[in-house]
Coordinates of C-alpha atoms in Angstrom, one line a residue:
M9 CA -73.3 -48.3 -34.1
K10 CA -76.8 -47.5 -35.2
R11 CA -78.2 -48.7 -38.7
P12 CA -77.5 -44.0 -40.5
Y13 CA -81.0 -42.7 -41.3
T14 CA -81.3 -42.0 -45.2
L15 CA -84.4 -40.0 -46.2
Q16 CA -86.7 -40.7 -49.4
R17 CA -89.3 -38.6 -51.4
P18 CA -91.7 -40.4 -53.2
P19 CA -91.5 -40.4 -56.9
A20 CA -93.7 -37.5 -58.3
A21 CA -96.8 -38.3 -60.0
Q22 CA -97.2 -37.0 -62.7
T23 CA -98.4 -38.3 -66.6
T24 CA -95.5 -35.9 -68.5
P25 CA -91.7 -36.1 -68.4
P26 CA -90.2 -33.5 -66.5
P27 CA -88.4 -30.7 -67.2
P28 CA -84.7 -30.1 -66.8
P29 CA -83.8 -28.7 -63.8
P30 CA -83.1 -25.0 -64.1
P31 CA -80.1 -24.0 -63.4
M32 CA -80.3 -22.4 -60.0
D33 CA -81.3 -25.3 -58.7
A34 CA -80.0 -25.9 -55.4
R35 CA -80.6 -29.3 -53.5
R36 CA -79.1 -31.3 -51.7
R37 CA -77.0 -35.0 -52.9
P38 CA -79.3 -38.8 -52.1
A39 CA -78.3 -40.7 -49.3
K40 CA -76.4 -44.0 -49.3
P41 CA -75.7 -45.8 -45.8
L42 CA -72.5 -47.0 -45.0
D43 CA -72.3 -50.8 -44.6
G44 CA -72.3 -50.9 -49.1
T45 CA -76.2 -51.5 -49.3
V46 CA -77.4 -49.5 -52.4
H47 CA -79.8 -47.0 -51.6
P48 CA -82.8 -47.3 -52.5
R49 CA -82.8 -43.2 -53.8
S50 CA -79.3 -44.1 -55.5
K51 CA -78.8 -44.5 -59.2
Q52 CA -77.7 -47.7 -59.7
H53 CA -80.7 -48.4 -57.5
R54 CA -83.1 -47.0 -60.2
A55 CA -81.3 -48.9 -63.0
D56 CA -81.8 -52.9 -61.2
V57 CA -85.7 -51.9 -60.3
G58 CA -86.3 -50.5 -63.5
V59 CA -87.3 -46.9 -62.0
A60 CA -88.3 -44.4 -65.0
G61 CA -85.8 -40.6 -65.2
D62 CA -84.9 -38.8 -61.6
A63 CA -88.2 -37.9 -60.8
S64 CA -86.8 -38.9 -56.5
S65 CA -85.0 -36.4 -56.6
L66 CA -87.2 -33.5 -58.8
K67 CA -89.4 -31.0 -56.0
A68 CA -92.5 -29.2 -56.2
S69 CA -91.0 -25.9 -58.8
D70 CA -89.6 -28.9 -60.9
A71 CA -93.1 -29.3 -61.9
L72 CA -94.2 -25.3 -63.0
P73 CA -94.0 -24.5 -66.5
L74 CA -92.5 -20.9 -65.0
P75 CA -88.7 -20.4 -64.7
L76 CA -87.4 -20.6 -61.1
Y77 CA -86.9 -17.0 -60.1
L78 CA -91.1 -16.0 -61.1
T79 CA -91.8 -19.3 -59.6
N80 CA -89.8 -18.1 -55.9
A81 CA -91.5 -14.5 -56.4
V82 CA -94.4 -15.8 -56.9
F83 CA -94.3 -18.1 -53.4
F84 CA -92.6 -15.4 -51.6
T85 CA -95.3 -12.2 -52.5
L86 CA -98.3 -15.5 -51.4
F87 CA -96.5 -16.3 -48.2
F88 CA -96.3 -13.0 -46.5
S89 CA -100.0 -11.4 -48.1
V90 CA -101.5 -13.9 -46.2
V91 CA -99.0 -13.6 -43.1
Y92 CA -100.3 -10.4 -43.3
Y93 CA -104.4 -10.7 -44.3
L94 CA -104.4 -13.3 -41.2
L95 CA -102.5 -11.5 -38.8
S96 CA -104.5 -8.9 -39.8
R97 CA -108.3 -10.8 -39.4
W98 CA -106.8 -12.2 -35.8
R99 CA -105.9 -8.3 -34.5
E100 CA -109.5 -7.1 -35.3
K101 CA -111.6 -10.4 -34.3
I102 CA -108.9 -9.6 -31.1
R103 CA -110.8 -6.6 -30.9
T104 CA -113.9 -7.3 -31.7
S105 CA -114.2 -10.0 -29.5
T106 CA -115.2 -12.8 -32.1
P107 CA -113.4 -16.4 -31.6
L108 CA -110.8 -17.0 -33.4
H109 CA -111.9 -20.5 -34.1
L110 CA -114.7 -18.8 -36.3
V111 CA -113.0 -18.2 -39.7
T112 CA -114.5 -16.9 -43.0
P113 CA -114.2 -19.2 -47.2
A114 CA -111.1 -16.2 -47.2
E115 CA -109.9 -17.0 -44.3
M116 CA -109.6 -20.5 -45.1
A117 CA -108.7 -20.5 -48.2
A118 CA -106.3 -18.2 -46.9
I119 CA -104.3 -20.7 -44.3
V120 CA -104.3 -23.2 -47.6
A121 CA -102.3 -20.9 -48.9
F122 CA -100.5 -20.0 -45.9
V123 CA -99.6 -23.9 -45.0
A124 CA -99.1 -24.7 -49.5
S125 CA -97.0 -21.9 -49.2
F126 CA -93.9 -22.5 -46.7
I127 CA -94.6 -25.9 -47.6
Y128 CA -92.7 -25.1 -51.3
L129 CA -90.4 -22.1 -49.8
V130 CA -88.9 -25.1 -46.7
G131 CA -88.8 -27.6 -48.9
F132 CA -87.2 -25.5 -51.5
F133 CA -84.7 -24.6 -49.0
G134 CA -83.1 -27.1 -48.0
V135 CA -85.8 -29.7 -46.2
D136 CA -83.7 -32.9 -46.8
F137 CA -80.8 -31.9 -44.6
V138 CA -83.7 -30.1 -41.7
Q139 CA -84.5 -34.1 -41.5
S140 CA -81.2 -34.9 -41.6
L141 CA -80.5 -33.2 -38.9
I142 CA -84.1 -34.1 -37.2
L143 CA -83.5 -37.9 -37.0
R144 CA -79.9 -38.1 -36.8
P145 CA -78.9 -39.5 -33.3
A146 CA -76.2 -38.4 -31.7
G147 CA -73.5 -40.5 -32.9
D148 CA -74.4 -42.4 -36.1
V149 CA -72.7 -41.8 -39.3
W150 CA -75.1 -39.8 -42.1
T151 CA -73.2 -40.3 -46.1
A152 CA -74.2 -39.2 -48.4
D153 CA -72.7 -40.3 -52.3
D154 CA -73.6 -39.9 -55.8
E155 CA -71.3 -40.2 -58.0
D156 CA -68.2 -37.8 -56.8
D157 CA -70.3 -35.7 -54.7
E158 CA -70.2 -36.2 -51.4
V159 CA -70.8 -35.7 -47.5
V160 CA -69.3 -37.1 -44.0
V161 CA -70.8 -35.7 -41.0
A162 CA -68.9 -38.0 -37.2
G163 CA -70.8 -37.8 -34.5
A164 CA -70.3 -37.9 -30.8
D165 CA -67.3 -40.1 -31.1
H166 CA -65.3 -37.8 -33.4
D167 CA -63.9 -34.7 -33.2
K168 CA -63.6 -34.2 -36.9
I169 CA -65.7 -33.0 -39.2
L170 CA -64.7 -34.4 -43.0
L171 CA -66.9 -32.6 -45.8
K172 CA -66.9 -32.5 -49.7
E173 CA -68.6 -30.3 -51.8
D174 CA -71.5 -30.5 -54.4
S175 CA -69.1 -29.9 -57.1
R176 CA -72.3 -28.5 -59.1
S177 CA -71.7 -26.8 -62.3
S178 CA -74.6 -24.7 -62.2
P179 CA -73.3 -21.8 -60.3
C180 CA -75.3 -20.8 -57.5
G181 CA -77.8 -17.3 -57.0
Q182 CA -77.0 -14.7 -55.7
A183 CA -79.8 -14.6 -53.4
L184 CA -79.0 -18.9 -52.6
D185 CA -76.5 -19.3 -50.3
C186 CA -75.6 -22.9 -51.9
E187 CA -72.8 -23.7 -49.2
P188 CA -73.8 -27.3 -46.7
V189 CA -75.1 -25.4 -43.1
V190 CA -73.1 -27.9 -40.2
Q191 CA -74.0 -26.2 -37.0
K192 CA -70.4 -28.0 -35.5
P193 CA -68.2 -26.4 -36.3
K194 CA -68.9 -23.8 -38.0
L195 CA -68.8 -24.1 -41.9
V196 CA -66.5 -21.0 -43.3
D197 CA -65.3 -21.4 -46.7
P198 CA -61.0 -21.5 -47.8
V199 CA -59.4 -18.0 -48.4
V200 CA -61.1 -16.6 -50.8
Q201 CA -58.5 -12.9 -51.7
D202 CA -62.1 -10.1 -52.4
A203 CA -64.1 -11.3 -49.7
P204 CA -65.3 -9.3 -46.7
K205 CA -62.9 -10.1 -44.3
E206 CA -65.0 -11.3 -41.7
K207 CA -63.8 -12.8 -38.0
V208 CA -63.9 -16.7 -37.7
I209 CA -63.1 -18.8 -34.8
E210 CA -64.0 -22.9 -36.7
A211 CA -63.3 -23.6 -39.8
V212 CA -65.3 -26.0 -42.4
P213 CA -64.2 -28.7 -45.0
S214 CA -63.3 -27.0 -48.5
A215 CA -64.4 -29.1 -51.0
M216 CA -61.8 -31.2 -52.5
P217 CA -61.0 -34.1 -55.6
E218 CA -61.6 -36.9 -54.2
E219 CA -58.2 -38.6 -54.5
D220 CA -57.0 -35.3 -52.5
E221 CA -59.5 -36.6 -49.8
E222 CA -58.3 -39.6 -49.0
I223 CA -54.6 -38.4 -49.0
I224 CA -56.4 -36.1 -46.1
K225 CA -58.3 -38.0 -44.4
S226 CA -55.2 -40.1 -43.8
V227 CA -53.4 -37.1 -42.5
V228 CA -56.1 -36.2 -40.2
E229 CA -56.4 -40.1 -38.8
G230 CA -52.6 -40.1 -38.7
K231 CA -51.9 -42.6 -41.2
M232 CA -49.4 -40.0 -42.9
P233 CA -47.2 -38.3 -41.8
S234 CA -48.0 -34.4 -42.8
Y235 CA -44.3 -33.6 -43.3
S236 CA -44.2 -36.8 -46.5
L237 CA -47.2 -35.0 -48.5
E238 CA -44.2 -33.1 -50.6
S239 CA -42.1 -35.9 -51.6
K240 CA -46.1 -38.3 -52.4
L241 CA -47.3 -36.7 -53.6
G242 CA -44.6 -34.5 -56.1
D243 CA -46.5 -31.1 -56.2
C244 CA -45.3 -29.0 -53.4
K245 CA -49.0 -26.7 -53.7
R246 CA -51.1 -29.1 -53.7
A247 CA -48.9 -30.7 -50.5
A248 CA -49.4 -27.4 -48.8
A249 CA -53.0 -27.2 -49.7
I250 CA -54.0 -31.1 -48.5
R251 CA -52.0 -29.9 -45.1
R252 CA -54.1 -27.3 -44.7
E253 CA -57.0 -28.4 -45.2
A254 CA -56.1 -31.3 -43.2
L255 CA -55.1 -28.5 -40.5
Q256 CA -58.4 -26.9 -40.5
R257 CA -60.3 -30.8 -39.9
I258 CA -58.2 -32.1 -36.7
T259 CA -58.0 -28.7 -35.2
G260 CA -61.6 -27.1 -36.0
K261 CA -60.1 -23.6 -36.7
S262 CA -60.1 -21.7 -39.6
L263 CA -57.0 -20.4 -41.5
S264 CA -59.1 -18.6 -43.6
G265 CA -57.0 -14.9 -44.2
L266 CA -54.2 -16.7 -44.5
P267 CA -53.0 -16.5 -48.3
L268 CA -52.9 -19.7 -50.7
E269 CA -52.7 -18.9 -53.5
G270 CA -50.3 -16.7 -55.4
F271 CA -47.0 -18.5 -53.7
D272 CA -44.4 -20.4 -55.3
Y273 CA -43.9 -23.3 -52.8
E274 CA -41.0 -25.7 -54.9
S275 CA -39.7 -22.7 -54.0
I276 CA -38.1 -23.3 -50.4
L277 CA -38.8 -26.6 -50.6
G278 CA -35.4 -28.1 -48.4
Q279 CA -34.5 -24.5 -47.6
C280 CA -36.5 -22.0 -46.5
C281 CA -39.6 -23.6 -44.7
E282 CA -41.1 -27.1 -44.2
M283 CA -45.1 -28.2 -43.8
P284 CA -45.8 -25.0 -45.2
V285 CA -49.8 -24.7 -45.4
G286 CA -50.0 -20.5 -46.1
Y287 CA -47.6 -17.6 -46.5
V288 CA -47.8 -14.3 -44.2
Q289 CA -48.4 -10.2 -45.8
I290 CA -46.2 -7.9 -44.7
P291 CA -46.3 -4.4 -46.4
V292 CA -43.2 -3.4 -47.9
G293 CA -42.2 0.2 -47.9
I294 CA -39.5 2.3 -49.3
A295 CA -37.2 5.3 -47.3
G296 CA -35.4 6.8 -49.2
P297 CA -33.0 7.8 -51.2
L298 CA -30.4 7.4 -49.2
L299 CA -27.4 9.2 -50.4
L300 CA -24.3 6.4 -48.8
D301 CA -20.8 6.2 -50.5
G302 CA -21.3 8.7 -53.5
R303 CA -24.7 6.3 -54.6
E304 CA -28.5 6.2 -54.1
Y305 CA -30.1 3.7 -53.0
S306 CA -33.9 3.6 -52.2
V307 CA -33.6 1.5 -49.3
P308 CA -37.1 -1.6 -48.9
M309 CA -38.0 -2.1 -45.8
A310 CA -41.1 -5.0 -44.7
T311 CA -42.6 -3.7 -41.7
T312 CA -46.2 -3.3 -40.0
E313 CA -45.1 0.2 -37.5
G314 CA -46.5 2.8 -38.7
C315 CA -44.3 6.0 -39.4
L316 CA -41.3 3.3 -38.8
V317 CA -40.4 3.8 -42.9
A318 CA -41.8 7.4 -42.9
S319 CA -39.0 7.8 -40.0
T320 CA -36.6 6.3 -41.3
N321 CA -36.7 8.6 -44.6
R322 CA -36.8 11.9 -43.2
G323 CA -33.6 10.9 -42.1
C324 CA -32.9 10.3 -45.4
K325 CA -33.2 13.2 -46.3
A326 CA -31.3 15.2 -43.4
I327 CA -28.6 13.7 -44.9
F328 CA -29.1 13.9 -48.5
V329 CA -29.6 17.9 -48.1
S330 CA -26.3 17.4 -45.7
G331 CA -23.8 15.7 -48.6
G332 CA -24.6 12.7 -47.7
A333 CA -22.6 10.1 -45.8
T334 CA -20.0 7.3 -45.8
S335 CA -19.0 4.3 -44.4
V336 CA -16.5 1.6 -43.6
L337 CA -16.8 -1.6 -43.7
L338 CA -14.0 -3.3 -40.4
R339 CA -14.5 -6.5 -40.6
D340 CA -15.8 -9.8 -42.2
G341 CA -16.4 -12.8 -40.8
M342 CA -18.8 -15.3 -39.9
T343 CA -18.0 -17.5 -36.9
R344 CA -18.6 -21.2 -35.5
A345 CA -17.9 -22.5 -31.9
P346 CA -18.6 -26.3 -31.3
I347 CA -18.2 -27.3 -27.4
V348 CA -15.5 -30.7 -26.9
R349 CA -14.7 -31.9 -23.8
F350 CA -11.4 -34.0 -22.6
A351 CA -10.7 -36.0 -19.4
T352 CA -8.7 -32.9 -17.3
A353 CA -8.6 -29.4 -18.5
K354 CA -4.4 -30.2 -18.7
R355 CA -5.8 -32.1 -21.8
A356 CA -8.1 -29.4 -23.6
A357 CA -5.2 -27.0 -23.5
D358 CA -3.1 -29.0 -25.0
L359 CA -5.7 -28.9 -28.4
K360 CA -5.9 -24.9 -27.0
F361 CA -2.2 -24.6 -27.1
F362 CA -2.4 -26.3 -30.9
V363 CA -5.3 -25.3 -32.6
E364 CA -2.9 -21.6 -31.7
N365 CA -0.6 -21.8 -32.5
P366 CA 0.5 -20.5 -36.0
A367 CA 3.1 -23.3 -37.2
N368 CA -0.4 -25.2 -37.2
F369 CA -3.1 -22.9 -38.7
E370 CA -1.9 -23.1 -42.0
S371 CA -2.2 -27.3 -42.3
L372 CA -5.7 -26.3 -40.0
A373 CA -6.5 -23.4 -42.9
V374 CA -6.3 -26.0 -45.3
I375 CA -8.7 -28.6 -44.2
F376 CA -11.1 -25.9 -43.4
N377 CA -11.6 -24.1 -46.9
R378 CA -11.9 -27.5 -48.6
S379 CA -15.8 -27.5 -47.4
S380 CA -16.5 -24.2 -50.0
R381 CA -14.8 -22.7 -52.1
F382 CA -16.3 -19.4 -50.5
A383 CA -14.2 -20.1 -46.9
R384 CA -11.6 -18.6 -46.2
L385 CA -10.4 -19.5 -42.5
Q386 CA -9.3 -16.2 -41.1
S387 CA -9.0 -16.8 -37.3
I388 CA -9.1 -19.3 -34.2
K389 CA -9.8 -18.7 -30.8
C390 CA -10.5 -20.6 -27.7
A391 CA -12.0 -20.3 -24.6
I392 CA -11.9 -23.2 -21.6
A393 CA -14.6 -23.9 -19.3
G394 CA -12.8 -26.5 -16.5
K395 CA -12.2 -29.1 -18.7
N396 CA -14.7 -28.1 -21.8
L397 CA -13.0 -26.3 -24.2
Y398 CA -14.9 -23.6 -27.3
M399 CA -13.0 -22.9 -30.1
R400 CA -14.6 -19.6 -31.8
F401 CA -13.5 -20.4 -36.2
S402 CA -14.0 -17.1 -37.9
C403 CA -13.8 -17.0 -41.8
S404 CA -15.4 -15.3 -44.7
T405 CA -18.2 -17.0 -46.6
G406 CA -18.5 -14.9 -49.6
D407 CA -22.0 -13.5 -51.2
A408 CA -23.3 -16.2 -48.7
M409 CA -24.7 -15.2 -45.0
G410 CA -22.0 -18.1 -44.4
M411 CA -23.5 -20.3 -40.9
N412 CA -24.1 -23.5 -43.1
M413 CA -20.5 -22.8 -45.4
V414 CA -18.9 -22.2 -41.7
S415 CA -20.4 -25.1 -39.8
K416 CA -18.7 -27.4 -42.7
G417 CA -16.1 -26.0 -42.4
V418 CA -15.4 -26.6 -39.2
Q419 CA -16.6 -30.2 -39.3
N420 CA -14.0 -31.3 -41.3
V421 CA -11.4 -29.5 -38.5
L422 CA -12.4 -31.6 -36.1
D423 CA -12.6 -34.6 -37.5
F424 CA -9.0 -33.4 -38.1
L425 CA -8.1 -32.9 -35.2
Q426 CA -9.6 -36.4 -33.8
S427 CA -6.7 -38.4 -35.0
D428 CA -4.4 -36.3 -32.9
F429 CA -6.2 -36.3 -30.2
P430 CA -8.1 -39.3 -30.2
D431 CA -9.7 -38.5 -26.6
M432 CA -11.6 -35.6 -28.0
D433 CA -14.8 -35.7 -27.2
V434 CA -17.1 -33.2 -29.7
L435 CA -20.3 -31.8 -27.4
G436 CA -21.7 -30.3 -30.4
I437 CA -20.9 -27.9 -33.2
S438 CA -21.8 -24.8 -31.5
G439 CA -21.2 -24.7 -27.5
N440 CA -23.0 -21.0 -28.2
F441 CA -19.5 -19.0 -27.4
C442 CA -20.5 -18.5 -31.5
A443 CA -22.4 -16.3 -30.3
D444 CA -26.0 -16.8 -33.0
K445 CA -29.4 -15.4 -32.4
K446 CA -28.1 -14.5 -28.8
P447 CA -26.9 -11.0 -27.3
A448 CA -23.7 -11.7 -26.5
A449 CA -19.8 -9.6 -25.8
V450 CA -17.6 -11.0 -27.7
N451 CA -20.3 -9.9 -30.6
W452 CA -20.2 -6.7 -29.6
I453 CA -16.5 -7.2 -29.2
E454 CA -15.1 -9.4 -31.5
G455 CA -17.8 -9.1 -34.1
R456 CA -18.9 -11.7 -35.7
G457 CA -20.5 -11.1 -40.3
K458 CA -19.9 -7.9 -40.6
S459 CA -18.4 -4.8 -38.8
V460 CA -19.5 -1.8 -40.3
V461 CA -19.2 1.9 -39.3
C462 CA -21.4 4.4 -40.8
E463 CA -20.6 8.5 -40.2
A464 CA -22.7 11.8 -41.6
T465 CA -22.2 15.7 -41.1
I466 CA -25.3 16.8 -40.7
K467 CA -25.7 21.1 -41.0
G468 CA -27.1 23.1 -38.0
D469 CA -30.1 25.0 -41.6
V470 CA -31.2 20.8 -42.0
V471 CA -30.9 20.6 -38.2
R472 CA -33.8 23.4 -37.7
K473 CA -35.2 23.0 -40.6
V474 CA -35.6 19.7 -41.3
L475 CA -35.7 17.3 -38.1
K476 CA -36.4 20.3 -36.1
T477 CA -34.8 20.5 -33.1
S478 CA -31.4 22.0 -32.6
V479 CA -27.5 20.5 -31.8
E480 CA -27.5 21.6 -28.5
A481 CA -30.7 19.1 -27.9
L482 CA -30.1 16.2 -30.1
V483 CA -26.0 15.5 -28.6
E484 CA -26.9 16.2 -24.6
L485 CA -30.4 13.9 -25.7
N486 CA -27.9 11.2 -27.2
M487 CA -25.9 11.7 -23.9
L488 CA -28.3 10.9 -21.5
K489 CA -30.2 8.6 -23.3
N490 CA -28.0 6.1 -25.9
L491 CA -25.0 6.4 -23.6
T492 CA -25.8 6.8 -20.5
G493 CA -29.5 5.4 -19.5
S494 CA -28.5 2.4 -21.8
A495 CA -25.7 1.9 -19.3
M496 CA -28.2 2.6 -16.3
A497 CA -29.8 -0.5 -18.1
G498 CA -26.9 -2.9 -17.9
A499 CA -27.3 -3.0 -21.9
L500 CA -25.6 -5.3 -24.5
G501 CA -25.6 -4.0 -27.8
G502 CA -28.2 -2.0 -27.1
F503 CA -26.3 2.0 -27.3
N504 CA -29.1 3.0 -29.6
A505 CA -32.4 4.9 -30.2
H506 CA -33.9 1.5 -31.8
A507 CA -31.6 0.1 -34.1
S508 CA -33.3 -3.3 -34.4
N509 CA -36.1 -1.7 -35.9
I510 CA -34.6 -0.9 -39.0
V511 CA -32.8 -3.9 -39.4
A512 CA -35.6 -5.9 -38.4
A513 CA -37.6 -4.1 -41.6
I514 CA -35.0 -4.9 -44.1
F515 CA -34.0 -8.4 -43.1
I516 CA -37.5 -9.5 -43.4
A517 CA -37.9 -7.3 -46.8
T518 CA -34.4 -8.7 -48.3
G519 CA -34.7 -12.3 -46.9
Q520 CA -32.3 -12.7 -44.3
D521 CA -33.1 -14.6 -40.9
P522 CA -34.9 -12.3 -38.7
A523 CA -33.6 -13.5 -35.3
Q524 CA -29.9 -12.7 -36.3
N525 CA -32.3 -9.7 -36.0
V526 CA -30.6 -9.6 -32.3
E527 CA -27.0 -10.0 -32.8
S528 CA -26.9 -7.5 -35.8
S529 CA -28.9 -4.5 -34.3
H530 CA -25.5 -4.1 -31.6
C531 CA -25.0 -0.7 -32.4
I532 CA -23.5 2.4 -30.1
T533 CA -24.7 5.7 -32.1
M534 CA -22.7 8.9 -31.2
M535 CA -23.0 12.5 -31.9
E536 CA -21.2 15.3 -31.2
A537 CA -21.4 19.0 -31.8
I538 CA -18.6 20.3 -34.8
N539 CA -17.3 23.6 -36.3
D540 CA -18.0 25.6 -33.5
G541 CA -21.1 24.2 -32.0
K542 CA -23.3 24.7 -35.6
D543 CA -22.7 21.5 -37.1
L544 CA -24.1 17.6 -36.0
H545 CA -21.4 14.7 -36.6
V546 CA -23.7 11.4 -36.2
S547 CA -22.5 7.8 -36.5
V548 CA -23.6 4.4 -35.7
T549 CA -21.2 1.6 -34.9
M550 CA -22.6 -2.1 -35.7
P551 CA -20.0 -5.0 -35.2
S552 CA -22.4 -8.0 -36.1
I553 CA -24.6 -7.5 -39.3
E554 CA -25.2 -11.0 -40.7
V555 CA -26.6 -10.8 -44.5
G556 CA -26.0 -12.3 -47.1
T557 CA -27.7 -12.1 -51.0
V558 CA -27.2 -15.8 -52.2
G559 CA -28.9 -18.9 -50.0
G560 CA -31.7 -19.3 -47.8
G561 CA -34.7 -16.9 -48.0
T562 CA -32.5 -14.9 -50.7
Q563 CA -34.0 -16.3 -53.9
L564 CA -37.6 -16.2 -52.9
A565 CA -39.2 -14.0 -55.4
S566 CA -40.0 -10.9 -53.1
Q567 CA -37.0 -10.8 -51.1
S568 CA -34.7 -11.4 -54.7
A569 CA -36.9 -7.8 -56.4
C570 CA -35.9 -5.9 -53.3
L571 CA -32.6 -7.3 -53.6
N572 CA -32.3 -6.4 -56.7
L573 CA -34.0 -3.1 -56.0
L574 CA -30.7 -1.8 -53.9
G575 CA -28.1 -4.0 -56.5
V576 CA -27.3 -6.9 -54.8
K577 CA -28.8 -9.1 -55.9
G578 CA -27.0 -13.2 -56.2
A579 CA -23.4 -13.0 -55.7
N580 CA -21.3 -10.4 -57.1
K581 CA -18.8 -12.4 -60.1
E582 CA -16.6 -9.8 -59.8
L583 CA -14.8 -9.2 -56.9
A584 CA -16.6 -13.0 -54.0
G585 CA -18.6 -11.3 -51.6
A586 CA -18.8 -6.8 -52.3
N587 CA -22.4 -7.9 -52.8
S588 CA -23.2 -9.2 -49.2
R589 CA -20.6 -6.4 -48.0
L590 CA -22.4 -4.0 -49.5
L591 CA -25.8 -4.3 -48.6
A592 CA -24.5 -4.3 -45.1
T593 CA -23.5 -0.6 -45.6
V594 CA -26.5 -0.4 -46.8
V595 CA -28.3 -1.7 -44.0
S596 CA -25.6 0.9 -41.7
G597 CA -27.0 4.1 -43.2
A598 CA -30.2 3.2 -43.1
V599 CA -29.7 2.9 -39.7
L600 CA -27.9 6.1 -39.5
A601 CA -31.2 8.1 -40.7
A602 CA -33.4 6.3 -38.9
E603 CA -31.1 7.5 -35.2
L604 CA -31.2 10.4 -36.6
S605 CA -35.0 10.9 -37.3
L606 CA -36.3 9.5 -33.4
M607 CA -33.8 11.7 -32.3
S608 CA -34.9 14.3 -33.5
A609 CA -37.9 13.5 -32.5
I610 CA -37.5 12.8 -29.3
A611 CA -35.9 16.0 -28.5
A612 CA -38.4 18.4 -30.4
G613 CA -41.3 16.4 -28.5
Q614 CA -43.2 15.1 -31.3
L615 CA -43.0 11.6 -30.9
V616 CA -46.0 10.9 -28.8
K617 CA -47.7 13.8 -31.2
S618 CA -46.2 11.8 -34.4
H619 CA -47.1 8.4 -33.5
M620 CA -51.4 9.4 -32.4
K621 CA -51.2 11.2 -36.0
Y622 CA -50.1 8.6 -38.5
N623 CA -50.4 5.9 -36.5
R624 CA -53.6 5.4 -35.6
S625 CA -56.3 3.6 -37.7
S626 CA -59.6 6.0 -38.2
K627 CA -61.2 2.4 -38.8
D628 CA -64.8 2.6 -35.8
V629 CA -62.9 -0.7 -33.6
T630 CA -65.8 -2.2 -32.1
K631 CA -67.0 -2.3 -35.8
V632 CA -64.8 -4.2 -36.5
S633 CA -64.4 -6.2 -33.9
S634 CA -67.5 -7.2 -34.0

């Protein structure tokens, strides 16, 4: 590698000590070669050779007795004035056919003033940096270091840029951009909450403390794994900031707009999210009050879909003025189904008969229940595919959603069965007969998590005045859309209008697993005219709502606040599982309200009109995209 180029200004010749730099002064730090030699502009070199003061870092403006802002104003005015004068004279000479090289004393003075003002302005706004770009050949590395301020720019042999900005204590002028300027990649500041939103594609490394810079370099170079930052540093927020900066330098892409500040990274360590670099903001709306089982609930919904909260809110109003909704919990049991294999199908059948024998259930339940003080084994159902056996364990899990709890219990039972069936080969703790996060008929029929049915009777006047439709139209649309239409599509558990919309929104707001929206949205919506066709009976049956009020994301501050709003935060101390079961009924009630409102909008022909009115931004998209 060639020896890095360095830039040096000659010391300013003056007889009196220079005044201290003004507070708004912004300039580059002196450079230090990479080979360990002392740069002639460094403080160490000046001490060695006996150069007094800091004259090598002075600018033309430092020699003037005027304040910096007055000096800038004078030179700005001078520059534009002489440019205007010279252009006017040039135009006059062209018009009168006067040779351009014939200049008057006034024009000569103007040219001198132009050159002087131009030199001052270029020198003030970073001539050092411009020269460094011109002199430094591709592939070489240029560094600048003055005590704790460092800039490292990698050349053609590297795909990354490491930059540590000057840690100046003086504020930058409002009219000046004090950030370093690098052509590739583009420089962008780290996330600033109140900064104007711009479309940023490429990232610039931001200023980091010197000790963090060393760690960032280690991560970028692959010497330190990114996932180990929390354990090595002992500071989760600092680890997230370092990981974020390293990611931007490796990819060259900016994470501007993804917030970093304002989040408790300690709260997610070891249970919610690994290797965080920020968090995503999702607006939370409130639908309600939902009158359910004699109680009123304000339902939090985290969503970015327009009209969803408003539509659910209209359904809540229709239910409220009609006397409320009622719910019934049919079943509460989380499942896990391991897959085991034997040498023959007969041996697989032997295990099936063993675990399904009521005489053996108590022994297996004792083994299973040791995994937790809340886990209680309810049943074991088996299915055989050749010599492979699938055992579907179902158990209650208290106020937790319970996936980890039931998995621990299943592992205990498998270890116990291994002694009586030594030829059993356990292929996996989950064999998809559970079934988790996938649409499956076994969940639709047998249920998983909480199985709930919720119903309400909507008065005819409410249907007409609030929902803007009729009982007859709703009943007919439900039959042809939710029932017949879904059957024509071969739907599995999808005999509804949009149950997943509400389930996903409440799940995100309350810290549930969003992926379990798949089976939790299994729902069949029923509508029937009653009281001689005057009123409407509507119900939703949801066999596999998988929710919990402890564990996972429920303990995060925002999600915990939403659970607290519903009155189901944490574990119920009086009756284990009561809070999670109540949350499941609230989900079903909100789904009932949303189904009622959307179906009414479709029946009344208002769906497209409402979305065009409430779900379209009024912003000029062309200006936003530019």
